[in-house]
PDB file of C-alpha atoms and ligand atoms in Angstrom:
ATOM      1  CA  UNK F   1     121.101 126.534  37.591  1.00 48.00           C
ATOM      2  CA  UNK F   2     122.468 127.821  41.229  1.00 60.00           C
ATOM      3  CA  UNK F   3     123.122 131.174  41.930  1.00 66.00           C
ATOM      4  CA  UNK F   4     126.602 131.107  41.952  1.00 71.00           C
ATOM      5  CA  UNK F   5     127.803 128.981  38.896  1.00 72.00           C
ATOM      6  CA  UNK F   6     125.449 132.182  36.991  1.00 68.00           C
ATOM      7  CA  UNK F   7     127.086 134.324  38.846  1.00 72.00           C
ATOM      8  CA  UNK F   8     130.883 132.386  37.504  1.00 74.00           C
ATOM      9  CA  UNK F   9     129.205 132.633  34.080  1.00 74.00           C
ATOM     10  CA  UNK F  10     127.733 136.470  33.829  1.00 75.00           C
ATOM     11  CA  UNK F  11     131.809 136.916  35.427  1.00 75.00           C
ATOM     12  CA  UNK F  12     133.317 135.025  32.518  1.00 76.00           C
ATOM     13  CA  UNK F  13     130.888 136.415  29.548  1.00 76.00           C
ATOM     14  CA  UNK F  14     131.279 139.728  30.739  1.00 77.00           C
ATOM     15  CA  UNK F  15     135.681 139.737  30.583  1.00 77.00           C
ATOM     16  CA  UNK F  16     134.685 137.941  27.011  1.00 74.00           C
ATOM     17  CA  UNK F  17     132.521 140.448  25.808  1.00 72.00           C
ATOM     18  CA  UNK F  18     135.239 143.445  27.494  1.00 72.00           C
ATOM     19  CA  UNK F  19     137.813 141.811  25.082  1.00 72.00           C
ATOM     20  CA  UNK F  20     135.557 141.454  21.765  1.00 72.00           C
ATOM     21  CA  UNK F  21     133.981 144.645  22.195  1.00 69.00           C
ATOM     22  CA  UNK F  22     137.438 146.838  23.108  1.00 67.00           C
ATOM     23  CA  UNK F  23     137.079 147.959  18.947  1.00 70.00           C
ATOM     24  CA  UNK F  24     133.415 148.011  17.969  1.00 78.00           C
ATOM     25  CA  UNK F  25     131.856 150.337  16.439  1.00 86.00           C
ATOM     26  CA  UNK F  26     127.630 150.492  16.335  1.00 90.00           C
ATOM     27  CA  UNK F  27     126.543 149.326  13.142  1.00 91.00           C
ATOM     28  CA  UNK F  28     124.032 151.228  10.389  1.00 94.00           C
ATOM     29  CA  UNK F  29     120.604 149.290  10.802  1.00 97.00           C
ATOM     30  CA  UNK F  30     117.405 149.857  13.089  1.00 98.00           C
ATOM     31  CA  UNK F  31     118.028 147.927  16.531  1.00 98.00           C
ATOM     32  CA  UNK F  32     115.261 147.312  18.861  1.00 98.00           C
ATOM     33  CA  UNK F  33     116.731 146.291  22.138  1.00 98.00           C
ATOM     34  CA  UNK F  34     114.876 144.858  24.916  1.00 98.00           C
ATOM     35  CA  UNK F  35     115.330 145.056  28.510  1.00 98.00           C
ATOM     36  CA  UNK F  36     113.047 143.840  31.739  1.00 97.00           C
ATOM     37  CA  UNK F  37     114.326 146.304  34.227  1.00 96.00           C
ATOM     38  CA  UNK F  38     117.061 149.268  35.006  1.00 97.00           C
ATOM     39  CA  UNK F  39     118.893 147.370  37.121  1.00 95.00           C
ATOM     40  CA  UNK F  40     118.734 143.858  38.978  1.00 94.00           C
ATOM     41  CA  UNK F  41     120.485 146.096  42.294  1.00 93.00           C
ATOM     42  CA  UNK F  42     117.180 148.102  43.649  1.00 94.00           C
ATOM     43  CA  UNK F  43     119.623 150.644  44.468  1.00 94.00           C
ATOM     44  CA  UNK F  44     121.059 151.493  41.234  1.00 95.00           C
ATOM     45  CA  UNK F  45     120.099 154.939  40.075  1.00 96.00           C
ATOM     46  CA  UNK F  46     118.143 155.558  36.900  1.00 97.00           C
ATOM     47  CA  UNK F  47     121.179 157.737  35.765  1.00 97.00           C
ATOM     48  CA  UNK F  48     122.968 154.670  34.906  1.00 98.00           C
ATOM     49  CA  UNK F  49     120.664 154.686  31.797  1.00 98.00           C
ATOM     50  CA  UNK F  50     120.667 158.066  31.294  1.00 98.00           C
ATOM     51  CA  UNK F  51     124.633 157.937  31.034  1.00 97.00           C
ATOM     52  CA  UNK F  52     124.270 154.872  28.498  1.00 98.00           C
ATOM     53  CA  UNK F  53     122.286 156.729  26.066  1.00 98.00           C
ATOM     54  CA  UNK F  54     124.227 159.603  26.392  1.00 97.00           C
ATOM     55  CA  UNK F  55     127.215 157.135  25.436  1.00 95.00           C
ATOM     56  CA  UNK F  56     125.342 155.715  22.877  1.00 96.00           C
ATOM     57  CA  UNK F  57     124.864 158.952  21.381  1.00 96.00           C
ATOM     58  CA  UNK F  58     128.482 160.224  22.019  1.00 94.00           C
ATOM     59  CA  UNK F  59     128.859 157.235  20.024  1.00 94.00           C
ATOM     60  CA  UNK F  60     127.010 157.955  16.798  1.00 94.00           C
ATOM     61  CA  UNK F  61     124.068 156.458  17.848  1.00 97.00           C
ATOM     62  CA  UNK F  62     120.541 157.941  17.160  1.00 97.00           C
ATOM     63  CA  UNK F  63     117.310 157.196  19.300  1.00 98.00           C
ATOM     64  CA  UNK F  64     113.702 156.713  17.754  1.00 98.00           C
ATOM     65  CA  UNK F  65     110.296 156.366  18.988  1.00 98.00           C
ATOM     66  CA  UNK F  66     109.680 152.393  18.893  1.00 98.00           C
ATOM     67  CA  UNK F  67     106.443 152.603  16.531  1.00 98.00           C
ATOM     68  CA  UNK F  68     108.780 154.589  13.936  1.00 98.00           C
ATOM     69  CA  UNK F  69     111.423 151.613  13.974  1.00 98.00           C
ATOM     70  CA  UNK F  70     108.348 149.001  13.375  1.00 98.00           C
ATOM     71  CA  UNK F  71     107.144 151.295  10.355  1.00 98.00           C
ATOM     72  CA  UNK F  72     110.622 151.176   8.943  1.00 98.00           C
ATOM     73  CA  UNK F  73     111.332 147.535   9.537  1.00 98.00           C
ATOM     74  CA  UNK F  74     107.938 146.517   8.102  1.00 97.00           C
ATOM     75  CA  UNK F  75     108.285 148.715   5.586  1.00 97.00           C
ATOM     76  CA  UNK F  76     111.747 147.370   4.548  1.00 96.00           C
ATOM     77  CA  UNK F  77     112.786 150.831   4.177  1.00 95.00           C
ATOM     78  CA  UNK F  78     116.224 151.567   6.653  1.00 96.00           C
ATOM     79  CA  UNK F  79     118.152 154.650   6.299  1.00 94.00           C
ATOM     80  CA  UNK F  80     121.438 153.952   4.849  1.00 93.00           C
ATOM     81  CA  UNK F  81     124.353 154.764   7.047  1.00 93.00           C
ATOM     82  CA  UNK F  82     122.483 155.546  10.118  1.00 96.00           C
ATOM     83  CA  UNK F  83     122.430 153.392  13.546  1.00 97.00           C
ATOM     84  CA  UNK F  84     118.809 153.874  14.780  1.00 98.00           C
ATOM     85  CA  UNK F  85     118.192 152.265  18.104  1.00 98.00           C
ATOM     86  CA  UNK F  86     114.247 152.007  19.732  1.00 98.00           C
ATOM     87  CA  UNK F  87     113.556 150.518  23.197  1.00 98.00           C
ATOM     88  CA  UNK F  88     111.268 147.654  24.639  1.00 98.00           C
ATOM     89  CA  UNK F  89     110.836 146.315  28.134  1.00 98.00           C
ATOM     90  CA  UNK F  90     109.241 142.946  28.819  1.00 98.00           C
ATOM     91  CA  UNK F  91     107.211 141.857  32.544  1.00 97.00           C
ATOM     92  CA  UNK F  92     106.102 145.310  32.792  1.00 97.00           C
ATOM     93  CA  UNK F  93     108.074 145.595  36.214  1.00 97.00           C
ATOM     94  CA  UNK F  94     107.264 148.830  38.653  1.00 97.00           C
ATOM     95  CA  UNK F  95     110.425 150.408  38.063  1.00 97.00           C
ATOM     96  CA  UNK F  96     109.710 150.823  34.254  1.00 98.00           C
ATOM     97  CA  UNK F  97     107.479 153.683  35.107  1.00 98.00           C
ATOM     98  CA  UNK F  98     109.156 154.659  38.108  1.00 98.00           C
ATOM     99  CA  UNK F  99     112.897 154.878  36.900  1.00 98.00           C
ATOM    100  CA  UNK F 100     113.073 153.877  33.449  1.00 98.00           C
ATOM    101  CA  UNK F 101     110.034 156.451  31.870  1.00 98.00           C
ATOM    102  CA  UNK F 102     111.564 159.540  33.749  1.00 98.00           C
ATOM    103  CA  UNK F 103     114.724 158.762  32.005  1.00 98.00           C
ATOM    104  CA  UNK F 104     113.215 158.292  28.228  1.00 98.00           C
ATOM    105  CA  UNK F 105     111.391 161.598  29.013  1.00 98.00           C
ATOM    106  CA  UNK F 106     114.077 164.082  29.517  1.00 98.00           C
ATOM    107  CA  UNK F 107     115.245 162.037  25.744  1.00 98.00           C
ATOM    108  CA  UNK F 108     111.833 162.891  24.295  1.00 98.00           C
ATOM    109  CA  UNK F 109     111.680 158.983  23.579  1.00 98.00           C
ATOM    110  CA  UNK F 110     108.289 156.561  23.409  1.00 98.00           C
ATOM    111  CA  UNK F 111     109.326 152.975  23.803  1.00 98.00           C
ATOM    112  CA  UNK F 112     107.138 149.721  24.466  1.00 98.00           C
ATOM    113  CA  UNK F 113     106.326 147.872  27.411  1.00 98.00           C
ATOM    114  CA  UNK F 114     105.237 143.710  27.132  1.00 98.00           C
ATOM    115  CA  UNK F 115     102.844 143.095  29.768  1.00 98.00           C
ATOM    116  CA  UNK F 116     101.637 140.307  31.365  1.00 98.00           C
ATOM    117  CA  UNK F 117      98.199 141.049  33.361  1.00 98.00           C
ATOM    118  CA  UNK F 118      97.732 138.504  35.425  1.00 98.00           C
ATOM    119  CA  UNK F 119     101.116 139.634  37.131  1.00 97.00           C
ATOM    120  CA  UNK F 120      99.330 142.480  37.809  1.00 97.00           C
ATOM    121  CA  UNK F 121      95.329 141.025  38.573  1.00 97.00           C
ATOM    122  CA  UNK F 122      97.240 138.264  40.318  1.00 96.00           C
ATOM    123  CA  UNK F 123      96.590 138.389  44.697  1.00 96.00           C
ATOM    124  CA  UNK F 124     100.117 137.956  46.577  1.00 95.00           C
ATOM    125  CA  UNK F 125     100.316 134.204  46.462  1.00 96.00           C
ATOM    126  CA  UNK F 126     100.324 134.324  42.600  1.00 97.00           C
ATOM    127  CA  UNK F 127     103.029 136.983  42.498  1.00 95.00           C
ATOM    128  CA  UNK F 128     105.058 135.453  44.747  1.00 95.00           C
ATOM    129  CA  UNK F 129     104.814 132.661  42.443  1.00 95.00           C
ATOM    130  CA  UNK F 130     105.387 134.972  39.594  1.00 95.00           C
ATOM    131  CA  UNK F 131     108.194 136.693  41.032  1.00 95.00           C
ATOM    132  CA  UNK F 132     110.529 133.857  42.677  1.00 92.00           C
ATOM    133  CA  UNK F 133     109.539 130.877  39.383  1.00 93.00           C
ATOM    134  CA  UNK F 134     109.012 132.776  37.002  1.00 92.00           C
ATOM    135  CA  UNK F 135     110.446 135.990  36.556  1.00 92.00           C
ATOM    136  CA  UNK F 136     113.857 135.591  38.981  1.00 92.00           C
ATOM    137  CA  UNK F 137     113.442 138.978  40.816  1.00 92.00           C
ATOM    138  CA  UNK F 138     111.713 140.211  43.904  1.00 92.00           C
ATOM    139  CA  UNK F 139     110.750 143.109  41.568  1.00 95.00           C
ATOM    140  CA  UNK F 140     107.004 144.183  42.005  1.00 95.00           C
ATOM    141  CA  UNK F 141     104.597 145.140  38.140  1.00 97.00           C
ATOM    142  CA  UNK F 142     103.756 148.144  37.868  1.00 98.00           C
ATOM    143  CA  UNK F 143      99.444 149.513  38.120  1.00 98.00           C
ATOM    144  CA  UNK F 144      97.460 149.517  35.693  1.00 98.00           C
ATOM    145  CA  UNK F 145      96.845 153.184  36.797  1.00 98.00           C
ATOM    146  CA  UNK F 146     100.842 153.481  35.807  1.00 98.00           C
ATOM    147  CA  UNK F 147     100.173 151.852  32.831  1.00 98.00           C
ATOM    148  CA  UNK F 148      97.398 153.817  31.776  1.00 98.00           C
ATOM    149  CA  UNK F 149      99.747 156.622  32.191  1.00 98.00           C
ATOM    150  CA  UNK F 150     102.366 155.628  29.874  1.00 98.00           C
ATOM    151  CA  UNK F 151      99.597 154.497  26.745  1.00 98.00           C
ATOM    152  CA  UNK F 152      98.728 158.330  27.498  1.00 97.00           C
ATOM    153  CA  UNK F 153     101.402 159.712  26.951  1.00 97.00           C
ATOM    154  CA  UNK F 154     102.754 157.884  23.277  1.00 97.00           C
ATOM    155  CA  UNK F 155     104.359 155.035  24.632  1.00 98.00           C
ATOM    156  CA  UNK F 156     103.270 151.686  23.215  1.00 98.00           C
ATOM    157  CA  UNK F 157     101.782 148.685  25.332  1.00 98.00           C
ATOM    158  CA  UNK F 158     102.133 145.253  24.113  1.00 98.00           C
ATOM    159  CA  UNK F 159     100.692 141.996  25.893  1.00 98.00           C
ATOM    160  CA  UNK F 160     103.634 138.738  26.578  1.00 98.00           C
ATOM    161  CA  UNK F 161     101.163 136.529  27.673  1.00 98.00           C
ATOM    162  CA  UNK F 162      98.849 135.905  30.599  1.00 98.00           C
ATOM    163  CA  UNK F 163     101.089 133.885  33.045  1.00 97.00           C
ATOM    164  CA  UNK F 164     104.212 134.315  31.063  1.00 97.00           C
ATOM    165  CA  UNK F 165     104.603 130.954  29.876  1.00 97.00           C
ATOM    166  CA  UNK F 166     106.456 128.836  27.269  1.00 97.00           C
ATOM    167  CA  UNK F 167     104.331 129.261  24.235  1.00 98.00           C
ATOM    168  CA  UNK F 168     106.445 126.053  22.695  1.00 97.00           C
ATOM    169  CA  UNK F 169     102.906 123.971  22.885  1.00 97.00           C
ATOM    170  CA  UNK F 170     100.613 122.674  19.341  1.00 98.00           C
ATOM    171  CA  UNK F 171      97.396 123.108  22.062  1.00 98.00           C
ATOM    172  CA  UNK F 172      95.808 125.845  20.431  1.00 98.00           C
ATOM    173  CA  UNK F 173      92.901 126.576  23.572  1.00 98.00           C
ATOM    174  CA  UNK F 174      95.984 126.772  25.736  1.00 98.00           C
ATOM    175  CA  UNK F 175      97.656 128.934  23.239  1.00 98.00           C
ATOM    176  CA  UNK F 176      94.621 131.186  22.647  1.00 98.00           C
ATOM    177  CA  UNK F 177      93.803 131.722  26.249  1.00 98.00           C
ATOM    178  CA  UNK F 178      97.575 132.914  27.152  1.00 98.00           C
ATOM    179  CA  UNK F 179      97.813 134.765  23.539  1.00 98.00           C
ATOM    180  CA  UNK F 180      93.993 136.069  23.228  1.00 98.00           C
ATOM    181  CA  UNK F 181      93.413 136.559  26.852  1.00 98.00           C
ATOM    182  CA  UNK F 182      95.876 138.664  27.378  1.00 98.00           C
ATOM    183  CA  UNK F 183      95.058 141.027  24.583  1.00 98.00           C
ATOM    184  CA  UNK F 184      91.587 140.984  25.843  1.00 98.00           C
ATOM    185  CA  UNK F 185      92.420 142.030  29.044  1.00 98.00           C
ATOM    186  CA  UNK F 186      95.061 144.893  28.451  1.00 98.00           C
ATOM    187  CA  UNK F 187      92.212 146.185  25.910  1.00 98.00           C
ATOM    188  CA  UNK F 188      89.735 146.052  28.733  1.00 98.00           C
ATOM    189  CA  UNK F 189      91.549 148.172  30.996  1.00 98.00           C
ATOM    190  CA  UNK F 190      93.079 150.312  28.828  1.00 98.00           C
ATOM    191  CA  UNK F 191      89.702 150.965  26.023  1.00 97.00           C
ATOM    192  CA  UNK F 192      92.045 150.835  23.179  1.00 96.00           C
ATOM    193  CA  UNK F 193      93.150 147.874  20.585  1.00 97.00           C
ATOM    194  CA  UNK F 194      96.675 146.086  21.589  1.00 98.00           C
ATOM    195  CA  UNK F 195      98.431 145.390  18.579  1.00 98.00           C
ATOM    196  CA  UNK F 196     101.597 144.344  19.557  1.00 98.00           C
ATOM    197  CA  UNK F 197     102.791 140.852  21.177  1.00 98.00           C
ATOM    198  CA  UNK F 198     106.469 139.350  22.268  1.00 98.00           C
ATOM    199  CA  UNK F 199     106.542 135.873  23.567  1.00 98.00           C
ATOM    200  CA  UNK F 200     107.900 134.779  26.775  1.00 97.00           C
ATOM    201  CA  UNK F 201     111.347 133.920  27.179  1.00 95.00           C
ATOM    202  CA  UNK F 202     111.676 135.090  23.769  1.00 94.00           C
ATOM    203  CA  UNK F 203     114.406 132.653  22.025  1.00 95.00           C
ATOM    204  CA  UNK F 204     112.619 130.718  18.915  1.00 95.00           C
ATOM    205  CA  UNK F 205     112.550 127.507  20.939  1.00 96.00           C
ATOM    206  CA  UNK F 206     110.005 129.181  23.604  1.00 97.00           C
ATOM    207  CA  UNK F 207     107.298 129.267  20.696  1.00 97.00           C
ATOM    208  CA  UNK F 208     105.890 126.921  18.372  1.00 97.00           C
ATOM    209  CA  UNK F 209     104.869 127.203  14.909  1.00 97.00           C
ATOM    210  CA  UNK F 210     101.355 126.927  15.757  1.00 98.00           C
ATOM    211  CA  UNK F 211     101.521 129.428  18.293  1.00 98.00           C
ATOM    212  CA  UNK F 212     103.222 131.864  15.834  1.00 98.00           C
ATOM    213  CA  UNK F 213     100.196 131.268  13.694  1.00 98.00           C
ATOM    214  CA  UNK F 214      97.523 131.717  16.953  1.00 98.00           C
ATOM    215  CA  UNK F 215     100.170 134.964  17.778  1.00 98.00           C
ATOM    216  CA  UNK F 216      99.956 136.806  14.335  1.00 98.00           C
ATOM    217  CA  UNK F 217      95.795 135.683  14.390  1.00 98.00           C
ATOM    218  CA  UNK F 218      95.219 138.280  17.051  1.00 98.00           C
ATOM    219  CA  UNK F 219      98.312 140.572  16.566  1.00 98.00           C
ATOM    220  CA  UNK F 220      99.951 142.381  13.708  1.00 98.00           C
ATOM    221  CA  UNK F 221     103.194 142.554  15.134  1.00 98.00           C
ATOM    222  CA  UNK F 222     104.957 139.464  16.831  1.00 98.00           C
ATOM    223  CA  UNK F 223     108.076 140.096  18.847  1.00 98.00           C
ATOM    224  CA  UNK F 224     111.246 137.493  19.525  1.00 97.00           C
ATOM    225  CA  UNK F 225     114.418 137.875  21.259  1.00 97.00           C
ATOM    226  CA  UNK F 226     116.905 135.677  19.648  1.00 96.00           C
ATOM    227  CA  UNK F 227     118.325 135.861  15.436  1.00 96.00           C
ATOM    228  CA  UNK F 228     119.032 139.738  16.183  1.00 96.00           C
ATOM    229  CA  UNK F 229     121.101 139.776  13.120  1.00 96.00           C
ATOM    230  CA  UNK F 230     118.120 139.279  11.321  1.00 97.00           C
ATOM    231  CA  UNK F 231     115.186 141.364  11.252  1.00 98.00           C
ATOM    232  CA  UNK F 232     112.395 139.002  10.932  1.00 98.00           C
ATOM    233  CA  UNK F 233     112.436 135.134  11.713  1.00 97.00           C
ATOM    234  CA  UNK F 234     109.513 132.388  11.003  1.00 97.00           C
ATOM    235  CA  UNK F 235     109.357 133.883   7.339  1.00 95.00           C
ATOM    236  CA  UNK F 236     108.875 137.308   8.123  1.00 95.00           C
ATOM    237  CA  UNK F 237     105.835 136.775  10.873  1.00 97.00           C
ATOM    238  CA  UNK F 238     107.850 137.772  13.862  1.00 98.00           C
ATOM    239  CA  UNK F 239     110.143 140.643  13.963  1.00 98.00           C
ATOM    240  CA  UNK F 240     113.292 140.034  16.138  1.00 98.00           C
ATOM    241  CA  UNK F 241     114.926 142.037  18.915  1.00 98.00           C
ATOM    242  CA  UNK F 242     117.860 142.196  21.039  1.00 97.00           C
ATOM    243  CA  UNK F 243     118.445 141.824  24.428  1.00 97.00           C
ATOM    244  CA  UNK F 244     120.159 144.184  26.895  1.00 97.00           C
ATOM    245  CA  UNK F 245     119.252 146.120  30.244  1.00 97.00           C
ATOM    246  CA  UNK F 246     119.759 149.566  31.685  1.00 98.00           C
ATOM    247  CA  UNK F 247     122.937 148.956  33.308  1.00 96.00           C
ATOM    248  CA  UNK F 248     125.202 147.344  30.956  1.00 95.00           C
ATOM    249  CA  UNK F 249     128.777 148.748  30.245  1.00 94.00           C
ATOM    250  CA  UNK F 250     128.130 151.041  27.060  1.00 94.00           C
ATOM    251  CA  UNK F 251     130.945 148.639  24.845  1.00 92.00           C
ATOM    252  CA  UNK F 252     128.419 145.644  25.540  1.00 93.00           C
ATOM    253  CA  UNK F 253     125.365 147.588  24.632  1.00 95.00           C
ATOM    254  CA  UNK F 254     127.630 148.625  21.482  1.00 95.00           C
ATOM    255  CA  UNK F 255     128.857 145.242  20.396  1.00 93.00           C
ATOM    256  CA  UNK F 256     125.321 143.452  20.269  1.00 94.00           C
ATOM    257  CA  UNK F 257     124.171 146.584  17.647  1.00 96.00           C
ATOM    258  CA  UNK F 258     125.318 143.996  14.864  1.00 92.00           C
ATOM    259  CA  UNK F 259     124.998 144.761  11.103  1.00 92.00           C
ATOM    260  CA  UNK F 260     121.419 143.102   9.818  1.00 94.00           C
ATOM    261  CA  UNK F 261     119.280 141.588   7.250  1.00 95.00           C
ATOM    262  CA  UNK F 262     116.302 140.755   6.304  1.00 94.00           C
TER     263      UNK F 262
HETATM  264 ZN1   ZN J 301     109.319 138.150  29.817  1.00 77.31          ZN
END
C-alpha cells in the first residue's frame, strides 16, 4: 500500500466514522483498548491523551487498572451498567514511558505494555529493519532500564513476540522460539514470570491454531485485536481487544466501546 492512497483511506474512514459516531453513547461492558503509540506526529503533546480520558470520563466512562479488567473478564463477572475501559500498548515504543506513563500517572492508572525484545537487544541495522518493515514508524523502543521502571511501579509487561512476526505458521520450533523466547527473555531481564502474551498484528488471521495452542502453553493470558464485540475468540483461549491510539477524536474512541459478549 503507498503512502498516499492510506492517507485517501484514514481521510475517508475518518468523515465515516464522524457521521456514525455523531450519536453514540459508550456502552456498559469492560473494554480493553490497545494502542502502539501517543501519536504518529513526534510533536504531538501527551495532553492530547490526557484530554481524551478526561472526555471519556466527561462521558460516563470509568478507568481500571488492566489486571482488574482481566480478573473480571476471566472471571465472567462484569458490572452491570458500568463502561469500564483498561489500556494496552503493543511494540513497547520509547514514548510509552516517556509521554504515555506520565499521563496514566496523574489518572492513578496501571496499563500493559506488549514487548518485543529483540527490538530492543537488536544493534541499529536490525532496528532499522524493525522500524521501516516492520513496525511503519521511525519511532525508537524504549530501555529495558525504562521498562524495568514501569513493572516497578504496577504496570503489567507482556511479551508480542521476538521479531514481531506473523504467528499464522503450523511450525511449532518456529512458533516456540518467537512465543517461548520471548517470555524467556523479558523474564531474564526483568527476574519475574511474564504471564501475559498478544500476537503480532493481532487480527485472527495473523495466528494459527497451533500457535494459539504453543501461545496458551507458556502463557495464561493470550491477547488479539480483532472480534472486539466479543470477549474471547478461539473458544475462550484468547481474550480480545480493541484498537485505538492516543490521539483519536474522543467520538471515535467512543463509537468502537461496542456492547459485548462472551
Ligand atoms: Zn505489534
Amino acid at each position: 500500500m503507498n503512502g498516499l492512497y492510506l492517507r485517501y483511506r484514514t481521510f475517508f474512514r475518518n468523515i465515516v466514522i464522524d457521521i456514525l459516531s455523531f450519536h453514540t453513547k459508550p456502552e456498559p461492558g469492560v473494554h480493553i483498548l490497545n494502542g502502539h503509540y501517543l501519536s504518529l506526529n513526534d510533536n504531538a503533546s501527551p495532553e492530547i491523551f490526557n484530554d481524551l480520558l478526561q472526555g471519556l470520563k466527561n462521558r460516563g466512562v470509568n478507568f481500571i487498572n488492566f489486571t482488574e479488567a482481566i480478573t473480571l473478564i476471566v472471571n465472567r463477572s462484569i458490572p452491570k451498567g458500568k463502561c469500564l475501559v483498561a489500556f494496552t500498548w503493543d511494540d513497547g515504543f520509547e514514548e510509552c514511558f516517556t509521554k504515555i506513563k506520565p499521563v496514566l500517572d496523574r489518572w492513578n492508572l496501571k496499563a500493559a505494555f506488549f514487548i518485543n525484545p529483540n527490538f530492543i537487544d537488536g544493534d541499529s541495522s536490525y532496528r532499522e529493519h524493525f522500524k521501516r518493515e516492520v513496525v511503519f514508524t521511525d519511532k525508537n523502543p524504549m530501555t529495558w532500564e525504562m521498562i524495568k521502571q514501569l513493572a516497578a511501579q504496577g504496570h503489567t509487561i507482556g511479551a508480542h513476540t521476538l521479531d514481531h512476526l506473523s504467528l499464522n505458521s503450523n511450525d511449532v520450533d518456529f512458533l516456540k522460539h518467537q512465543i517461548d523466547g520471548s517470555k524467556m527473555r523479558i523474564e531474564e531481564q526483568l527476574n519475574t514470570g511474564v504471564s501475559h502474551f498478544a500476537f503480532p498484528f493481532g487480527q485472527l488471521k495473523y495466528i494459527s491454531a497451533v500457535g494459539v495452542d504453543v501461545a496458551c502453553n507458556a502463557f495464561p493470558f493470550v491477547y488479539s485485536q480483532d472480534n472486539y464485540r466479543r470477549y474471547f475468540s478461539f473458544e475462550g483461549k484468547v481474550i480480545n481487544r480493541r484498537h485505538f491510539e492516543c490521539d483519536w477524536p474522543l467520538n471515535h474512541v467512543i463509537y468502537f466501546l461496542k456492547s459485548k459478549s462472551f
